[in-house]
PDB file of C-alpha atoms and ligand atoms in Angstrom:
ATOM      1  CA  UNK A  22      -0.331   0.012  -0.020  1.00  0.00           C
ATOM      2  CA  UNK A  23       3.020   2.577   0.509  1.00  0.00           C
ATOM      3  CA  UNK A  24       3.475   3.266  -3.180  1.00  0.00           C
ATOM      4  CA  UNK A  25       0.428   3.898  -3.707  1.00  0.00           C
ATOM      5  CA  UNK A  26       0.513   6.029  -1.128  1.00  0.00           C
ATOM      6  CA  UNK A  27       2.999   8.421  -2.393  1.00  0.00           C
ATOM      7  CA  UNK A  28       1.245   8.483  -5.592  1.00  0.00           C
ATOM      8  CA  UNK A  29      -1.776  10.018  -4.465  1.00  0.00           C
ATOM      9  CA  UNK A  30       0.301  12.399  -1.692  1.00  0.00           C
ATOM     10  CA  UNK A  31       1.506  15.880  -3.005  1.00  0.00           C
ATOM     11  CA  UNK A  32       5.132  15.824  -4.255  1.00  0.00           C
ATOM     12  CA  UNK A  33       6.379  18.498  -1.345  1.00  0.00           C
ATOM     13  CA  UNK A  34       4.429  16.726   1.522  1.00  0.00           C
ATOM     14  CA  UNK A  35       6.455  17.182   4.069  1.00  0.00           C
ATOM     15  CA  UNK A  36       5.799  13.963   5.868  1.00  0.00           C
ATOM     16  CA  UNK A  37       5.997  11.573   2.592  1.00  0.00           C
ATOM     17  CA  UNK A  38      10.129  10.465   3.548  1.00  0.00           C
ATOM     18  CA  UNK A  39       9.257   9.488   7.334  1.00  0.00           C
ATOM     19  CA  UNK A  40       5.666   7.152   6.325  1.00  0.00           C
ATOM     20  CA  UNK A  41       6.714   4.192   8.219  1.00  0.00           C
ATOM     21  CA  UNK A  42       4.613   1.098   6.715  1.00  0.00           C
ATOM     22  CA  UNK A  43       4.420  -2.126   8.561  1.00  0.00           C
ATOM     23  CA  UNK A  44       1.944  -4.969   7.005  1.00  0.00           C
ATOM     24  CA  UNK A  45       1.737  -6.092  10.825  1.00  0.00           C
ATOM     25  CA  UNK A  46       2.373  -4.726  14.278  1.00  0.00           C
ATOM     26  CA  UNK A  47       1.359  -4.596  17.664  1.00  0.00           C
ATOM     27  CA  UNK A  48      -0.153  -1.209  17.797  1.00  0.00           C
ATOM     28  CA  UNK A  49       0.998   1.679  15.580  1.00  0.00           C
ATOM     29  CA  UNK A  50       0.126   4.390  18.300  1.00  0.00           C
ATOM     30  CA  UNK A  51       2.630   1.958  20.841  1.00  0.00           C
ATOM     31  CA  UNK A  52       5.264   1.390  18.540  1.00  0.00           C
ATOM     32  CA  UNK A  53       5.332   5.284  17.756  1.00  0.00           C
ATOM     33  CA  UNK A  54       5.791   6.291  21.603  1.00  0.00           C
ATOM     34  CA  UNK A  55       8.778   3.773  21.181  1.00  0.00           C
ATOM     35  CA  UNK A  56      10.003   5.961  18.133  1.00  0.00           C
ATOM     36  CA  UNK A  57       9.176   9.291  20.285  1.00  0.00           C
ATOM     37  CA  UNK A  58      10.886   8.649  22.943  1.00  0.00           C
ATOM     38  CA  UNK A  59      14.178   7.433  20.180  1.00  0.00           C
ATOM     39  CA  UNK A  60      14.390  10.849  19.189  1.00  0.00           C
ATOM     40  CA  UNK A  61      11.679  10.474  15.875  1.00  0.00           C
ATOM     41  CA  UNK A  62      11.113  13.618  14.112  1.00  0.00           C
ATOM     42  CA  UNK A  63       7.989  15.681  14.332  1.00  0.00           C
ATOM     43  CA  UNK A  64       5.113  14.343  11.123  1.00  0.00           C
ATOM     44  CA  UNK A  65       6.541  10.879  11.440  1.00  0.00           C
ATOM     45  CA  UNK A  66       3.495   8.703  10.594  1.00  0.00           C
ATOM     46  CA  UNK A  67       3.276   4.378  11.251  1.00  0.00           C
ATOM     47  CA  UNK A  68       0.232   3.108   8.830  1.00  0.00           C
ATOM     48  CA  UNK A  69      -0.546  -0.727   9.043  1.00  0.00           C
ATOM     49  CA  UNK A  70      -2.068  -3.061   7.358  1.00  0.00           C
ATOM     50  CA  UNK A  71      -2.914  -5.047  10.334  1.00  0.00           C
ATOM     51  CA  UNK A  72      -2.353  -4.458  14.245  1.00  0.00           C
ATOM     52  CA  UNK A  73      -2.496  -7.488  16.641  1.00  0.00           C
ATOM     53  CA  UNK A  74      -3.268  -5.033  19.811  1.00  0.00           C
ATOM     54  CA  UNK A  75      -4.845  -2.241  18.352  1.00  0.00           C
ATOM     55  CA  UNK A  76      -5.724  -0.034  21.522  1.00  0.00           C
ATOM     56  CA  UNK A  77      -8.716   2.184  21.921  1.00  0.00           C
ATOM     57  CA  UNK A  78      -9.472   4.815  24.664  1.00  0.00           C
ATOM     58  CA  UNK A  79     -10.090   3.792  28.441  1.00  0.00           C
ATOM     59  CA  UNK A  80      -8.240   0.259  28.233  1.00  0.00           C
ATOM     60  CA  UNK A  81     -10.348  -1.346  25.271  1.00  0.00           C
ATOM     61  CA  UNK A  82      -8.808  -2.619  22.266  1.00  0.00           C
ATOM     62  CA  UNK A  83      -9.870  -1.380  18.433  1.00  0.00           C
ATOM     63  CA  UNK A  84     -10.473  -4.437  15.840  1.00  0.00           C
ATOM     64  CA  UNK A  85      -7.586  -4.135  13.511  1.00  0.00           C
ATOM     65  CA  UNK A  86      -8.128  -7.058  10.496  1.00  0.00           C
ATOM     66  CA  UNK A  87      -5.827  -7.027   7.494  1.00  0.00           C
ATOM     67  CA  UNK A  88      -6.822  -5.569   4.294  1.00  0.00           C
ATOM     68  CA  UNK A  89      -9.927  -3.691   6.157  1.00  0.00           C
ATOM     69  CA  UNK A  90      -8.895  -0.860   7.772  1.00  0.00           C
ATOM     70  CA  UNK A  91      -6.506   2.613   8.226  1.00  0.00           C
ATOM     71  CA  UNK A  92      -4.903   2.289  11.458  1.00  0.00           C
ATOM     72  CA  UNK A  93      -2.430   5.264  11.662  1.00  0.00           C
ATOM     73  CA  UNK A  94      -0.588   7.033  13.666  1.00  0.00           C
ATOM     74  CA  UNK A  95       1.236  10.433  13.591  1.00  0.00           C
ATOM     75  CA  UNK A  96       4.017  11.862  15.715  1.00  0.00           C
ATOM     76  CA  UNK A  97       3.643  15.670  16.906  1.00  0.00           C
ATOM     77  CA  UNK A  98       5.723  17.901  18.454  1.00  0.00           C
ATOM     78  CA  UNK A  99       4.241  21.076  18.689  1.00  0.00           C
ATOM     79  CA  UNK A 100       6.256  23.845  20.578  1.00  0.00           C
ATOM     80  CA  UNK A 101       3.463  24.705  23.459  1.00  0.00           C
ATOM     81  CA  UNK A 102       2.326  23.615  26.687  1.00  0.00           C
ATOM     82  CA  UNK A 103      -0.105  20.610  27.392  1.00  0.00           C
ATOM     83  CA  UNK A 104      -2.927  22.831  28.510  1.00  0.00           C
ATOM     84  CA  UNK A 105      -2.447  24.852  24.677  1.00  0.00           C
ATOM     85  CA  UNK A 106      -3.543  21.474  23.254  1.00  0.00           C
ATOM     86  CA  UNK A 107      -7.104  20.739  25.411  1.00  0.00           C
ATOM     87  CA  UNK A 108      -9.069  20.864  21.101  1.00  0.00           C
ATOM     88  CA  UNK A 109      -6.079  18.413  19.724  1.00  0.00           C
ATOM     89  CA  UNK A 110      -8.773  15.384  19.781  1.00  0.00           C
ATOM     90  CA  UNK A 111     -11.619  17.552  18.442  1.00  0.00           C
ATOM     91  CA  UNK A 112      -8.308  18.831  15.792  1.00  0.00           C
ATOM     92  CA  UNK A 113      -7.809  15.391  14.518  1.00  0.00           C
ATOM     93  CA  UNK A 114     -11.447  14.247  14.562  1.00  0.00           C
ATOM     94  CA  UNK A 115     -12.561  17.509  12.015  1.00  0.00           C
ATOM     95  CA  UNK A 116      -9.589  16.821  10.049  1.00  0.00           C
ATOM     96  CA  UNK A 117      -9.954  13.378   9.740  1.00  0.00           C
ATOM     97  CA  UNK A 118     -13.660  13.350   8.541  1.00  0.00           C
ATOM     98  CA  UNK A 119     -12.434  16.552   5.859  1.00  0.00           C
ATOM     99  CA  UNK A 120     -10.134  13.518   4.934  1.00  0.00           C
ATOM    100  CA  UNK A 121     -12.761  11.040   4.283  1.00  0.00           C
ATOM    101  CA  UNK A 122     -14.882  13.469   2.869  1.00  0.00           C
ATOM    102  CA  UNK A 123     -12.716  14.489  -0.082  1.00  0.00           C
ATOM    103  CA  UNK A 124     -11.358  11.118  -0.861  1.00  0.00           C
ATOM    104  CA  UNK A 125     -14.812   9.284  -0.657  1.00  0.00           C
ATOM    105  CA  UNK A 126     -17.600  11.838  -1.240  1.00  0.00           C
ATOM    106  CA  UNK A 127     -18.903  10.556   2.053  1.00  0.00           C
ATOM    107  CA  UNK A 128     -18.735  12.936   5.032  1.00  0.00           C
ATOM    108  CA  UNK A 129     -19.094  10.709   8.957  1.00  0.00           C
ATOM    109  CA  UNK A 130     -20.187  12.527  11.969  1.00  0.00           C
ATOM    110  CA  UNK A 131     -18.672  12.752  14.654  1.00  0.00           C
ATOM    111  CA  UNK A 132     -19.284  11.478  18.373  1.00  0.00           C
ATOM    112  CA  UNK A 133     -18.226  13.656  20.931  1.00  0.00           C
ATOM    113  CA  UNK A 134     -15.204  13.098  21.924  1.00  0.00           C
ATOM    114  CA  UNK A 135     -13.278  10.768  19.563  1.00  0.00           C
ATOM    115  CA  UNK A 136     -15.744   8.453  17.544  1.00  0.00           C
ATOM    116  CA  UNK A 137     -16.296   9.018  13.814  1.00  0.00           C
ATOM    117  CA  UNK A 138     -19.714   7.813  13.138  1.00  0.00           C
ATOM    118  CA  UNK A 139     -22.241   6.738  10.365  1.00  0.00           C
ATOM    119  CA  UNK A 140     -26.032   5.961  10.431  1.00  0.00           C
ATOM    120  CA  UNK A 141     -25.768   5.104  14.238  1.00  0.00           C
ATOM    121  CA  UNK A 142     -22.456   3.518  14.011  1.00  0.00           C
ATOM    122  CA  UNK A 143     -19.108   3.843  14.358  1.00  0.00           C
ATOM    123  CA  UNK A 144     -16.862   4.191  11.624  1.00  0.00           C
ATOM    124  CA  UNK A 145     -13.815   4.552  13.775  1.00  0.00           C
ATOM    125  CA  UNK A 146     -12.263   6.318  16.773  1.00  0.00           C
ATOM    126  CA  UNK A 147      -9.176   8.219  17.505  1.00  0.00           C
ATOM    127  CA  UNK A 148      -6.546   7.970  20.353  1.00  0.00           C
ATOM    128  CA  UNK A 149      -4.381  10.878  21.230  1.00  0.00           C
ATOM    129  CA  UNK A 150      -1.388   9.930  23.819  1.00  0.00           C
ATOM    130  CA  UNK A 151       1.301  12.627  24.494  1.00  0.00           C
ATOM    131  CA  UNK A 152       4.330  13.012  26.598  1.00  0.00           C
ATOM    132  CA  UNK A 153       5.087  16.240  28.799  1.00  0.00           C
ATOM    133  CA  UNK A 154       7.887  17.176  30.882  1.00  0.00           C
ATOM    134  CA  UNK A 155       8.367  19.099  34.334  1.00  0.00           C
ATOM    135  CA  UNK A 156       7.008  22.659  33.142  1.00  0.00           C
ATOM    136  CA  UNK A 157       4.114  21.590  31.549  1.00  0.00           C
ATOM    137  CA  UNK A 158       5.374  21.880  28.052  1.00  0.00           C
ATOM    138  CA  UNK A 159       4.562  18.893  25.280  1.00  0.00           C
ATOM    139  CA  UNK A 160       7.920  16.470  24.767  1.00  0.00           C
ATOM    140  CA  UNK A 161       5.627  14.751  21.855  1.00  0.00           C
ATOM    141  CA  UNK A 162       2.026  13.919  20.955  1.00  0.00           C
ATOM    142  CA  UNK A 163       0.815  10.589  19.266  1.00  0.00           C
ATOM    143  CA  UNK A 164      -2.498  11.279  17.116  1.00  0.00           C
ATOM    144  CA  UNK A 165      -3.841   7.890  16.094  1.00  0.00           C
ATOM    145  CA  UNK A 166      -6.250   6.999  13.788  1.00  0.00           C
ATOM    146  CA  UNK A 167      -8.437   3.615  13.055  1.00  0.00           C
ATOM    147  CA  UNK A 168     -10.992   3.787  10.484  1.00  0.00           C
ATOM    148  CA  UNK A 169     -12.940   0.762   9.586  1.00  0.00           C
ATOM    149  CA  UNK A 170     -12.943   0.941   5.233  1.00  0.00           C
ATOM    150  CA  UNK A 171     -13.579  -2.685   3.313  1.00  0.00           C
ATOM    151  CA  UNK A 172     -15.555  -4.880   6.239  1.00  0.00           C
ATOM    152  CA  UNK A 173     -19.053  -5.748   5.511  1.00  0.00           C
ATOM    153  CA  UNK A 174     -21.605  -6.392   8.656  1.00  0.00           C
ATOM    154  CA  UNK A 175     -20.650  -9.917   8.788  1.00  0.00           C
ATOM    155  CA  UNK A 176     -16.909  -9.330   9.137  1.00  0.00           C
ATOM    156  CA  UNK A 177     -17.489  -8.019  12.611  1.00  0.00           C
ATOM    157  CA  UNK A 178     -16.800  -9.552  15.269  1.00  0.00           C
ATOM    158  CA  UNK A 179     -20.314 -10.113  16.934  1.00  0.00           C
ATOM    159  CA  UNK A 180     -19.971  -8.189  20.309  1.00  0.00           C
ATOM    160  CA  UNK A 181     -19.624  -4.533  18.275  1.00  0.00           C
ATOM    161  CA  UNK A 182     -21.488  -6.572  15.051  1.00  0.00           C
ATOM    162  CA  UNK A 183     -24.765  -4.071  15.691  1.00  0.00           C
ATOM    163  CA  UNK A 184     -22.063  -0.629  16.912  1.00  0.00           C
ATOM    164  CA  UNK A 185     -19.906  -1.462  13.808  1.00  0.00           C
ATOM    165  CA  UNK A 186     -19.978  -0.067  10.014  1.00  0.00           C
ATOM    166  CA  UNK A 187     -17.555   0.379   7.121  1.00  0.00           C
ATOM    167  CA  UNK A 188     -16.860   2.982   4.980  1.00  0.00           C
ATOM    168  CA  UNK A 189     -17.801  -0.143   2.275  1.00  0.00           C
ATOM    169  CA  UNK A 190     -21.278   0.182   3.589  1.00  0.00           C
ATOM    170  CA  UNK A 191     -21.560   3.242   3.970  1.00  0.00           C
ATOM    171  CA  UNK A 192     -20.278   4.159   0.035  1.00  0.00           C
ATOM    172  CA  UNK A 193     -21.212   0.996  -1.172  1.00  0.00           C
ATOM    173  CA  UNK A 194     -17.965   0.467  -3.249  1.00  0.00           C
ATOM    174  CA  UNK A 195     -14.784  -0.768  -2.710  1.00  0.00           C
ATOM    175  CA  UNK A 196     -13.018   2.022  -0.896  1.00  0.00           C
ATOM    176  CA  UNK A 197      -8.725   2.913  -2.199  1.00  0.00           C
ATOM    177  CA  UNK A 198      -7.128   2.684   1.307  1.00  0.00           C
ATOM    178  CA  UNK A 199      -4.382   4.328  -0.275  1.00  0.00           C
ATOM    179  CA  UNK A 200      -6.264   7.126  -1.405  1.00  0.00           C
ATOM    180  CA  UNK A 201      -8.029   7.402   2.028  1.00  0.00           C
ATOM    181  CA  UNK A 202      -4.848   7.469   3.880  1.00  0.00           C
ATOM    182  CA  UNK A 203      -3.317  10.050   1.712  1.00  0.00           C
ATOM    183  CA  UNK A 204      -5.864  12.615   2.608  1.00  0.00           C
ATOM    184  CA  UNK A 205      -5.617  11.905   5.873  1.00  0.00           C
ATOM    185  CA  UNK A 206      -1.812  12.393   5.819  1.00  0.00           C
ATOM    186  CA  UNK A 207      -2.353  16.038   3.499  1.00  0.00           C
ATOM    187  CA  UNK A 208      -5.512  16.697   5.895  1.00  0.00           C
ATOM    188  CA  UNK A 209      -3.487  15.775   9.235  1.00  0.00           C
ATOM    189  CA  UNK A 210      -0.672  17.913   8.357  1.00  0.00           C
ATOM    190  CA  UNK A 211      -2.695  21.008   7.125  1.00  0.00           C
ATOM    191  CA  UNK A 212      -4.237  20.734  11.001  1.00  0.00           C
ATOM    192  CA  UNK A 213      -0.613  20.647  12.507  1.00  0.00           C
ATOM    193  CA  UNK A 214      -0.242  24.357  10.766  1.00  0.00           C
ATOM    194  CA  UNK A 215      -3.002  25.445  12.547  1.00  0.00           C
ATOM    195  CA  UNK A 216      -3.242  23.773  15.657  1.00  0.00           C
ATOM    196  CA  UNK A 217      -2.398  26.689  18.115  1.00  0.00           C
ATOM    197  CA  UNK A 218      -5.622  28.159  16.787  1.00  0.00           C
ATOM    198  CA  UNK A 219      -8.720  26.155  18.397  1.00  0.00           C
ATOM    199  CA  UNK A 220     -10.766  28.237  16.439  1.00  0.00           C
ATOM    200  CA  UNK A 221      -9.638  26.819  12.898  1.00  0.00           C
ATOM    201  CA  UNK A 222     -11.501  23.711  14.414  1.00  0.00           C
ATOM    202  CA  UNK A 223     -14.351  24.019  16.675  1.00  0.00           C
ATOM    203  CA  UNK A 224     -16.937  25.865  14.314  1.00  0.00           C
ATOM    204  CA  UNK A 225     -16.397  22.753  11.831  1.00  0.00           C
ATOM    205  CA  UNK A 226     -16.368  20.618  15.094  1.00  0.00           C
ATOM    206  CA  UNK A 227     -19.546  21.096  16.315  1.00  0.00           C
ATOM    207  CA  UNK A 228     -21.141  21.016  12.841  1.00  0.00           C
ATOM    208  CA  UNK A 229     -20.311  17.739  12.700  1.00  0.00           C
ATOM    209  CA  UNK A 230     -20.806  16.715  15.964  1.00  0.00           C
ATOM    210  CA  UNK A 231     -23.986  14.309  16.499  1.00  0.00           C
ATOM    211  CA  UNK A 232     -24.065  14.272  20.397  1.00  0.00           C
ATOM    212  CA  UNK A 233     -25.295  17.913  20.515  1.00  0.00           C
ATOM    213  CA  UNK A 234     -29.233  18.668  20.998  1.00  0.00           C
ATOM    214  CA  UNK A 235     -28.951  15.200  22.059  1.00  0.00           C
ATOM    215  CA  UNK A 236     -30.063  13.300  25.485  1.00  0.00           C
ATOM    216  CA  UNK A 237     -27.554  11.414  26.872  1.00  0.00           C
ATOM    217  CA  UNK A 238     -25.981   9.036  29.050  1.00  0.00           C
ATOM    218  CA  UNK A 239     -23.067   9.379  30.937  1.00  0.00           C
ATOM    219  CA  UNK A 240     -21.070   6.537  32.036  1.00  0.00           C
ATOM    220  CA  UNK A 241     -18.363   6.865  35.270  1.00  0.00           C
ATOM    221  CA  UNK A 242     -16.930   4.059  36.726  1.00  0.00           C
ATOM    222  CA  UNK A 243     -20.167   2.832  37.718  1.00  0.00           C
ATOM    223  CA  UNK A 244     -22.351   6.251  37.854  1.00  0.00           C
ATOM    224  CA  UNK A 245     -24.560   6.862  35.164  1.00  0.00           C
ATOM    225  CA  UNK A 246     -26.043  10.392  34.976  1.00  0.00           C
ATOM    226  CA  UNK A 247     -28.302  11.560  31.747  1.00  0.00           C
ATOM    227  CA  UNK A 248     -28.473  14.996  30.661  1.00  0.00           C
ATOM    228  CA  UNK A 249     -29.090  16.971  27.487  1.00  0.00           C
ATOM    229  CA  UNK A 250     -25.564  17.702  25.495  1.00  0.00           C
ATOM    230  CA  UNK A 251     -25.959  21.547  24.964  1.00  0.00           C
ATOM    231  CA  UNK A 252     -22.503  22.406  23.094  1.00  0.00           C
ATOM    232  CA  UNK A 253     -18.287  21.872  23.167  1.00  0.00           C
ATOM    233  CA  UNK A 254     -16.412  24.414  24.395  1.00  0.00           C
ATOM    234  CA  UNK A 255     -12.875  25.714  22.845  1.00  0.00           C
ATOM    235  CA  UNK A 256     -11.024  23.385  25.026  1.00  0.00           C
ATOM    236  CA  UNK A 257     -13.320  20.490  23.759  1.00  0.00           C
ATOM    237  CA  UNK A 258     -15.261  20.118  26.873  1.00  0.00           C
ATOM    238  CA  UNK A 259     -19.249  18.916  26.572  1.00  0.00           C
ATOM    239  CA  UNK A 260     -21.633  20.984  28.187  1.00  0.00           C
ATOM    240  CA  UNK A 261     -24.358  18.882  29.660  1.00  0.00           C
ATOM    241  CA  UNK A 262     -27.197  20.052  31.216  1.00  0.00           C
ATOM    242  CA  UNK A 263     -28.766  17.681  33.815  1.00  0.00           C
ATOM    243  CA  UNK A 264     -32.676  17.119  34.687  1.00  0.00           C
ATOM    244  CA  UNK A 265     -32.299  19.507  37.379  1.00  0.00           C
ATOM    245  CA  UNK A 266     -30.989  22.017  35.804  1.00  0.00           C
ATOM    246  CA  UNK A 267     -27.392  22.001  36.516  1.00  0.00           C
ATOM    247  CA  UNK A 268     -24.860  22.728  33.723  1.00  0.00           C
ATOM    248  CA  UNK A 269     -21.395  21.490  34.043  1.00  0.00           C
ATOM    249  CA  UNK A 270     -18.908  20.937  31.042  1.00  0.00           C
ATOM    250  CA  UNK A 271     -17.515  17.605  31.246  1.00  0.00           C
ATOM    251  CA  UNK A 272     -14.163  16.352  30.083  1.00  0.00           C
ATOM    252  CA  UNK A 273     -13.433  13.071  28.067  1.00  0.00           C
ATOM    253  CA  UNK A 274     -11.052  12.069  30.297  1.00  0.00           C
ATOM    254  CA  UNK A 275     -12.729   8.687  31.938  1.00  0.00           C
ATOM    255  CA  UNK A 276     -16.100   9.474  31.128  1.00  0.00           C
ATOM    256  CA  UNK A 277     -17.952   7.454  28.317  1.00  0.00           C
ATOM    257  CA  UNK A 278     -20.918   8.626  26.417  1.00  0.00           C
ATOM    258  CA  UNK A 279     -23.732   6.511  24.714  1.00  0.00           C
ATOM    259  CA  UNK A 280     -27.405   8.442  23.154  1.00  0.00           C
ATOM    260  CA  UNK A 281     -30.430   7.411  25.759  1.00  0.00           C
ATOM    261  CA  UNK A 282     -31.321   4.792  23.040  1.00  0.00           C
ATOM    262  CA  UNK A 283     -28.372   3.139  21.737  1.00  0.00           C
ATOM    263  CA  UNK A 284     -24.504   3.165  20.934  1.00  0.00           C
ATOM    264  CA  UNK A 285     -24.940   6.905  19.608  1.00  0.00           C
TER     265      UNK A 285
HETATM  266  C1  BTN B 311     -11.830   4.701  20.265  1.00  0.00           C
HETATM  267  O1  BTN B 311     -12.065   3.930  19.431  1.00  0.00           O
HETATM  268  O2  BTN B 311     -11.547   4.826  21.732  1.00  0.00           O
HETATM  269  C2  BTN B 311      -9.919   5.022  19.704  1.00  0.00           C
HETATM  270  C3  BTN B 311      -9.462   4.350  18.721  1.00  0.00           C
HETATM  271  C4  BTN B 311      -8.026   4.802  17.712  1.00  0.00           C
HETATM  272  C5  BTN B 311      -7.352   3.514  16.814  1.00  0.00           C
HETATM  273  C6  BTN B 311      -6.163   3.545  16.119  1.00  0.00           C
HETATM  274  S1  BTN B 311      -6.062   2.841  14.844  1.00  0.00           S
HETATM  275  C7  BTN B 311      -4.452   3.247  15.061  1.00  0.00           C
HETATM  276  C8  BTN B 311      -3.052   3.683  16.193  1.00  0.00           C
HETATM  277  N1  BTN B 311      -3.180   2.701  16.810  1.00  0.00           N
HETATM  278  C9  BTN B 311      -3.858   1.909  18.370  1.00  0.00           C
HETATM  279  O3  BTN B 311      -3.499   1.007  18.705  1.00  0.00           O
HETATM  280  N2  BTN B 311      -4.552   2.797  18.589  1.00  0.00           N
HETATM  281  C10 BTN B 311      -4.673   3.905  17.291  1.00  0.00           C
END
């Protein structure tokens, strides 16, 4: 796939020479962390055909079968404080939506905070991980993205079959994974240049976020609360109004969001 990706990239794409392709790997995010520790440069991209231990948020696994998805991690080294990057996952989601829309003609929605969705099912997810020094400055950031591309409904394991979908199911024709992956590299590189400015992403994030205006359940450990999702602030936190009228900004960290009547 790597040769084909190169043909889809602009000749002067700054990350082109730092693209590493793996036929099989445990997790592109885990390996990216190792490379970042060893000093890998800003804009290093890892792409795999399959992952044997793909990871999602909150210790969940991310199913990554061969020849079926895009499993990509990018190492970034923004020169800023960690607290200036609160909008990073939202910026990444916006960039990936844009890449999928331009390369396939299909525009997914975003389920706050880091899931890409289509037809009320999960199409993909984003896992951002960062290392910060004692002054609060960012050492490196890993932006990890997984997109289900070629799966047919019956290809998903039984436990996620009712909540998962793929680009193939959405566009009803074979998906050119190399073209989508290249579009993601273009879009993420543009995102990286605009990253200091949260306003470059948040309006579009809000427009694509299907959680807003919905009655939702918020799961934090064993506790479940219900509320109405009102807005996303410039740091990517979700403003929720609870049934007693109390409003609170929810950080994505340790909560899981569900619609009242299903996954979305
Ligand atoms: C989630 O759904 O919570 C996030 C899923 C992120 C999956 C991607 S696939 C590429 C990268 N490597 C991983 O192990 N995880 C991310």
